[in-house]
Amino acid sequence: MLRIAVPNKGSLSGPASAMLHEAGYKQRKESKELVLVDPDNEVEFFYLRPRDIAIYVSSGKLDIGITGRDLLLDSGADAEEILQLGFARSTFRYATRPGTASGPAEFQGMTIATSYEGIVAKHLADHGIDASVVHLDGAVETAVQLGVAQVIADVVETGTSLRNAGLEVVGEPILTSEAVVVRRTGAPGDDPGVQRFLRRLQGVLVARSYVMMDYDCRAEHLEQAVALTPGLESPTISPLHNEGWVAVRAMVPAKDAQRIMDDLYALGARAILTTAIHACRL
């Protein structure tokens, strides 16, 4: 069986389980379950702390896992990302009191508080900056106010909590993160079980990003209509009973669907429908 690590809690847990469910895998019903076997799909899921997943995968005890890019890099584990999953996106940045520093180049001799010591230490070393790094678990915004550090490095979403703590973002982002599938560095890339798992998740990603669009249009407008809905390979065209009309079916990006419907209607297309895609293979 393919052995897969899944986040057991936090912002990664719910979306990861939802994606796996959409991909046709059984998922746990109780948060206390630590292991779940899905014999029909020949998979065994292990629910672990997101921060530990890359370490378990790098040991070779588990084949692959779902975690955040930030947690993968911070762990220093001998693992690599092989698929981006598009959820739990975040930006990792430095912040300090206004007037303290304008960027990392001015951090020399300062102390930086963070929950991601590995990422920050590497970033400072890569830029030749000699600064101390203090590891703190949980919220780090108060570290400056309490005099533990002059700078913090943390995940920034809206920046509201930073402003409430009297801090401002400085410098360029350290990294951008999202949920990713990871495997041990150097593991065979042609493992059939892993490839099947990745195809299923890729199918979910496509199904979430596209809708199926059907419409009728006059044959003389077909080329203009197809230019609006080229599909992935090409659209399906079928003649209608009424002479001079054709039916068209194509996948279109979900985010553009309403605009495309407007353009098709203006072109003379009618009976324009969109339907959700629940699963696919490309």
Coordinates of C-alpha atoms in Angstrom, one line a residue:
M1 CA 0.0 0.0 0.0
L2 CA 1.0 3.6 -0.6
R3 CA 1.7 5.3 2.7
I4 CA 0.7 8.9 2.8
A5 CA 1.1 11.6 5.5
V6 CA -1.8 14.0 5.9
P7 CA -2.0 17.1 8.2
N8 CA -3.9 16.3 11.4
K9 CA -4.8 19.8 12.3
G10 CA -4.4 23.5 11.4
S11 CA -5.2 25.4 8.2
L12 CA -3.8 22.5 6.1
S13 CA -5.9 19.8 7.5
G14 CA -9.5 20.5 6.3
P15 CA -8.6 21.5 2.7
A16 CA -6.2 18.5 2.4
S17 CA -8.9 16.0 3.5
A18 CA -11.5 17.7 1.3
M19 CA -9.2 17.4 -1.8
L20 CA -8.5 13.7 -1.0
H21 CA -12.2 13.1 -0.7
E22 CA -12.8 14.7 -4.1
A23 CA -10.1 12.5 -5.5
G24 CA -12.0 9.4 -4.4
Y25 CA -10.2 8.5 -1.2
K26 CA -11.7 7.6 2.1
Q27 CA -11.0 10.1 4.9
R28 CA -11.3 9.9 8.6
K29 CA -14.6 10.7 10.4
E30 CA -13.1 11.4 13.8
S31 CA -10.2 13.8 14.4
K32 CA -8.8 11.3 16.9
E33 CA -8.1 8.7 14.2
L34 CA -4.4 8.6 13.5
V35 CA -4.3 6.0 10.8
L36 CA -6.9 5.2 8.1
V37 CA -6.6 2.3 5.6
D38 CA -8.3 2.6 2.2
P39 CA -8.0 -0.9 0.8
D40 CA -10.1 -0.2 -2.3
N41 CA -7.5 2.4 -3.4
E42 CA -4.5 0.6 -1.9
V43 CA -3.6 3.6 0.3
E44 CA -2.8 4.0 4.0
F45 CA -3.2 7.5 5.5
F46 CA -1.2 8.7 8.5
Y47 CA -2.5 11.9 10.2
L48 CA 0.5 13.8 11.6
R49 CA 1.6 17.3 12.8
P50 CA 2.1 19.3 9.6
R51 CA 5.5 20.4 10.8
D52 CA 6.7 16.8 11.1
I53 CA 5.4 15.4 7.8
A54 CA 8.5 16.3 5.7
I55 CA 10.7 14.6 8.3
Y56 CA 8.7 11.4 8.2
V57 CA 8.7 11.4 4.4
S58 CA 12.5 12.0 4.3
S59 CA 13.1 9.0 6.5
G60 CA 11.5 6.7 3.9
K61 CA 9.0 5.4 6.4
L62 CA 6.2 7.1 4.4
D63 CA 6.1 7.4 0.6
I64 CA 4.7 10.9 0.2
G65 CA 2.9 13.6 2.3
I66 CA 0.9 16.8 2.1
T67 CA 2.4 19.8 4.0
G68 CA 3.2 23.5 3.5
R69 CA 6.2 24.6 1.5
D70 CA 7.2 26.8 4.4
L71 CA 7.2 23.8 6.8
L72 CA 9.1 21.7 4.2
L73 CA 11.9 24.3 3.9
D74 CA 12.0 25.1 7.6
S75 CA 12.4 21.4 8.5
G76 CA 15.6 21.0 6.5
A77 CA 14.4 17.5 5.7
D78 CA 15.8 15.6 2.7
A79 CA 12.5 15.9 0.9
E80 CA 11.2 17.8 -2.2
E81 CA 7.9 19.1 -3.4
I82 CA 6.4 17.4 -6.5
L83 CA 3.0 19.0 -6.8
Q84 CA 1.5 22.4 -5.8
L85 CA -2.1 22.1 -4.4
G86 CA -3.2 25.7 -4.5
F87 CA -4.6 26.1 -1.0
A88 CA -3.2 27.5 2.3
R89 CA -1.3 30.2 0.4
S90 CA 0.7 32.6 2.5
T91 CA 3.6 35.1 2.4
F92 CA 6.5 35.0 4.8
R93 CA 8.0 38.4 5.6
Y94 CA 10.0 40.5 8.1
A95 CA 8.4 43.1 10.3
T96 CA 9.7 45.6 12.8
R97 CA 8.8 49.0 14.4
P98 CA 8.8 51.9 12.0
G99 CA 12.2 53.5 11.7
T100 CA 14.1 50.5 13.0
A101 CA 15.3 49.1 9.6
S102 CA 14.2 49.3 6.0
G103 CA 15.2 45.8 5.1
P104 CA 17.4 42.8 5.9
A105 CA 20.6 44.6 5.0
E106 CA 20.2 46.7 8.2
F107 CA 19.6 43.7 10.5
Q108 CA 23.3 43.3 11.3
G109 CA 23.6 42.6 15.0
M110 CA 19.9 42.5 15.6
T111 CA 17.8 39.7 17.1
I112 CA 15.0 38.2 15.0
A113 CA 12.1 36.2 16.5
T114 CA 10.3 33.6 14.5
S115 CA 8.6 30.2 14.5
Y116 CA 10.5 29.3 11.3
E117 CA 14.1 29.4 12.5
G118 CA 15.4 27.2 9.6
I119 CA 14.0 29.5 6.9
V120 CA 15.1 32.7 8.5
A121 CA 18.7 31.5 9.3
K122 CA 19.1 30.3 5.7
H123 CA 17.7 33.6 4.3
L124 CA 20.1 35.6 6.5
A125 CA 23.1 33.4 5.6
D126 CA 22.3 33.6 1.9
H127 CA 22.4 37.4 2.1
G128 CA 25.5 37.6 4.3
I129 CA 23.7 39.1 7.3
D130 CA 25.0 38.4 10.8
A131 CA 22.0 38.4 13.1
S132 CA 20.7 36.2 15.9
V133 CA 17.5 34.1 15.5
V134 CA 15.3 33.3 18.4
H135 CA 12.7 30.5 18.0
L136 CA 9.3 31.2 19.4
D137 CA 6.2 29.0 19.0
G138 CA 2.9 30.6 18.1
A139 CA 2.3 34.3 17.7
V140 CA 5.5 36.3 17.6
E141 CA 4.1 39.9 17.2
T142 CA 4.7 40.7 20.9
A143 CA 8.4 39.8 20.8
V144 CA 9.4 43.3 19.8
Q145 CA 7.2 45.0 22.4
L146 CA 8.6 42.7 25.1
G147 CA 12.2 43.3 24.1
V148 CA 12.9 39.8 23.0
A149 CA 13.8 40.9 19.5
Q150 CA 14.0 43.9 17.3
V151 CA 12.6 42.2 14.3
I152 CA 10.1 39.3 13.7
A153 CA 9.6 37.0 10.7
D154 CA 6.2 35.5 10.2
V155 CA 3.4 34.6 7.9
V156 CA 1.6 37.8 6.7
E157 CA -1.9 37.8 5.3
T158 CA -3.7 41.2 5.8
G159 CA -1.0 42.7 8.1
T160 CA -3.7 43.7 10.6
S161 CA -2.2 41.9 13.6
L162 CA 1.2 43.5 12.8
R163 CA -0.2 47.0 12.7
N164 CA -2.1 46.3 15.9
A165 CA 1.3 45.4 17.5
G166 CA 2.9 48.7 16.1
L167 CA 4.9 46.9 13.5
E168 CA 5.3 47.3 9.7
V169 CA 6.5 45.0 7.0
V170 CA 10.0 45.6 5.7
G171 CA 11.9 44.3 2.7
E172 CA 10.9 41.8 0.1
P173 CA 9.0 38.6 0.9
I174 CA 11.2 35.8 2.2
L175 CA 9.1 33.2 0.4
T176 CA 5.5 32.5 -0.7
S177 CA 4.0 29.2 0.5
E178 CA 1.1 26.9 -0.2
A179 CA 0.2 23.3 0.3
V180 CA 2.4 20.9 -1.6
V181 CA 2.9 17.1 -2.0
V182 CA 6.4 16.1 -0.9
R183 CA 8.5 13.0 -1.3
R184 CA 11.9 11.9 -0.3
T185 CA 14.6 13.6 -2.4
G186 CA 15.9 11.1 -5.0
A187 CA 12.9 8.7 -4.6
P188 CA 12.0 7.0 -7.9
G189 CA 9.7 9.2 -9.9
D190 CA 8.0 6.4 -11.8
D191 CA 6.4 4.7 -8.8
P192 CA 2.9 3.6 -10.2
G193 CA 1.1 4.2 -6.9
V194 CA 2.6 7.7 -6.5
Q195 CA 1.8 8.6 -10.2
R196 CA -1.8 7.4 -9.8
F197 CA -2.2 9.5 -6.6
L198 CA -0.7 12.6 -8.3
R199 CA -3.0 12.2 -11.4
R200 CA -6.0 12.1 -9.1
L201 CA -5.0 15.3 -7.3
Q202 CA -4.2 17.0 -10.6
G203 CA -7.7 15.9 -11.8
V204 CA -9.2 17.7 -8.8
L205 CA -7.2 20.8 -9.4
V206 CA -8.4 20.9 -13.0
A207 CA -12.0 20.2 -12.1
R208 CA -11.9 23.1 -9.6
S209 CA -10.5 25.5 -12.1
Y210 CA -12.7 24.7 -15.1
V211 CA -16.3 24.3 -16.0
M212 CA -17.9 22.6 -19.0
M213 CA -19.6 25.1 -21.3
D214 CA -22.3 24.1 -23.9
Y215 CA -24.0 26.4 -26.4
D216 CA -25.6 26.6 -29.8
C217 CA -24.5 29.0 -32.5
R218 CA -24.9 29.7 -36.1
A219 CA -22.4 27.9 -38.3
E220 CA -21.2 31.2 -39.9
H221 CA -20.2 32.4 -36.4
L222 CA -18.5 29.1 -35.4
E223 CA -14.9 30.3 -35.9
Q224 CA -15.4 33.4 -33.7
A225 CA -17.1 31.3 -31.1
V226 CA -14.4 28.7 -31.0
A227 CA -11.8 31.4 -30.6
L228 CA -13.6 32.3 -27.3
T229 CA -13.8 28.6 -26.2
P230 CA -10.8 26.7 -27.6
G231 CA -11.0 24.0 -24.9
L232 CA -8.0 22.0 -23.8
E233 CA -7.5 20.1 -27.1
S234 CA -10.3 21.5 -29.2
P235 CA -14.0 21.9 -28.7
T236 CA -16.6 19.2 -29.6
I237 CA -18.8 20.4 -32.5
S238 CA -22.1 18.7 -33.4
P239 CA -24.7 19.6 -36.1
L240 CA -28.2 20.5 -34.9
H241 CA -31.4 19.5 -36.5
N242 CA -32.1 23.0 -37.5
E243 CA -29.9 23.7 -40.6
G244 CA -27.2 26.2 -40.1
W245 CA -26.8 25.7 -36.3
V246 CA -24.2 23.7 -34.4
A247 CA -23.8 22.7 -30.8
V248 CA -20.4 23.4 -29.1
R249 CA -19.0 21.9 -26.0
A250 CA -15.7 23.0 -24.4
M251 CA -13.9 23.3 -21.1
V252 CA -13.3 26.9 -20.1
P253 CA -11.6 28.5 -17.0
A254 CA -14.2 28.9 -14.3
K255 CA -13.0 32.5 -13.5
D256 CA -13.7 33.6 -17.0
A257 CA -17.0 31.7 -17.6
Q258 CA -19.3 34.7 -17.1
R259 CA -17.4 37.0 -19.4
I260 CA -17.2 34.2 -22.1
M261 CA -21.0 33.7 -21.8
D262 CA -21.5 37.4 -22.3
D263 CA -19.2 37.4 -25.4
L264 CA -20.9 34.3 -26.9
Y265 CA -24.4 35.8 -26.4
A266 CA -23.3 39.0 -28.1
L267 CA -22.0 36.8 -31.0
G268 CA -25.5 35.3 -31.3
A269 CA -25.0 32.1 -29.4
R270 CA -27.9 30.8 -27.4
A271 CA -28.7 28.0 -24.9
I272 CA -25.4 28.8 -23.1
L273 CA -24.9 26.5 -20.2
T274 CA -22.1 25.8 -17.7
T275 CA -21.8 22.7 -15.5
A276 CA -19.4 21.8 -12.8
I277 CA -16.7 19.2 -13.4
H278 CA -16.4 16.8 -10.5
A279 CA -13.4 14.8 -11.8
C280 CA -11.2 14.5 -14.8
R281 CA -8.0 13.1 -16.3
L282 CA -6.0 15.0 -18.8

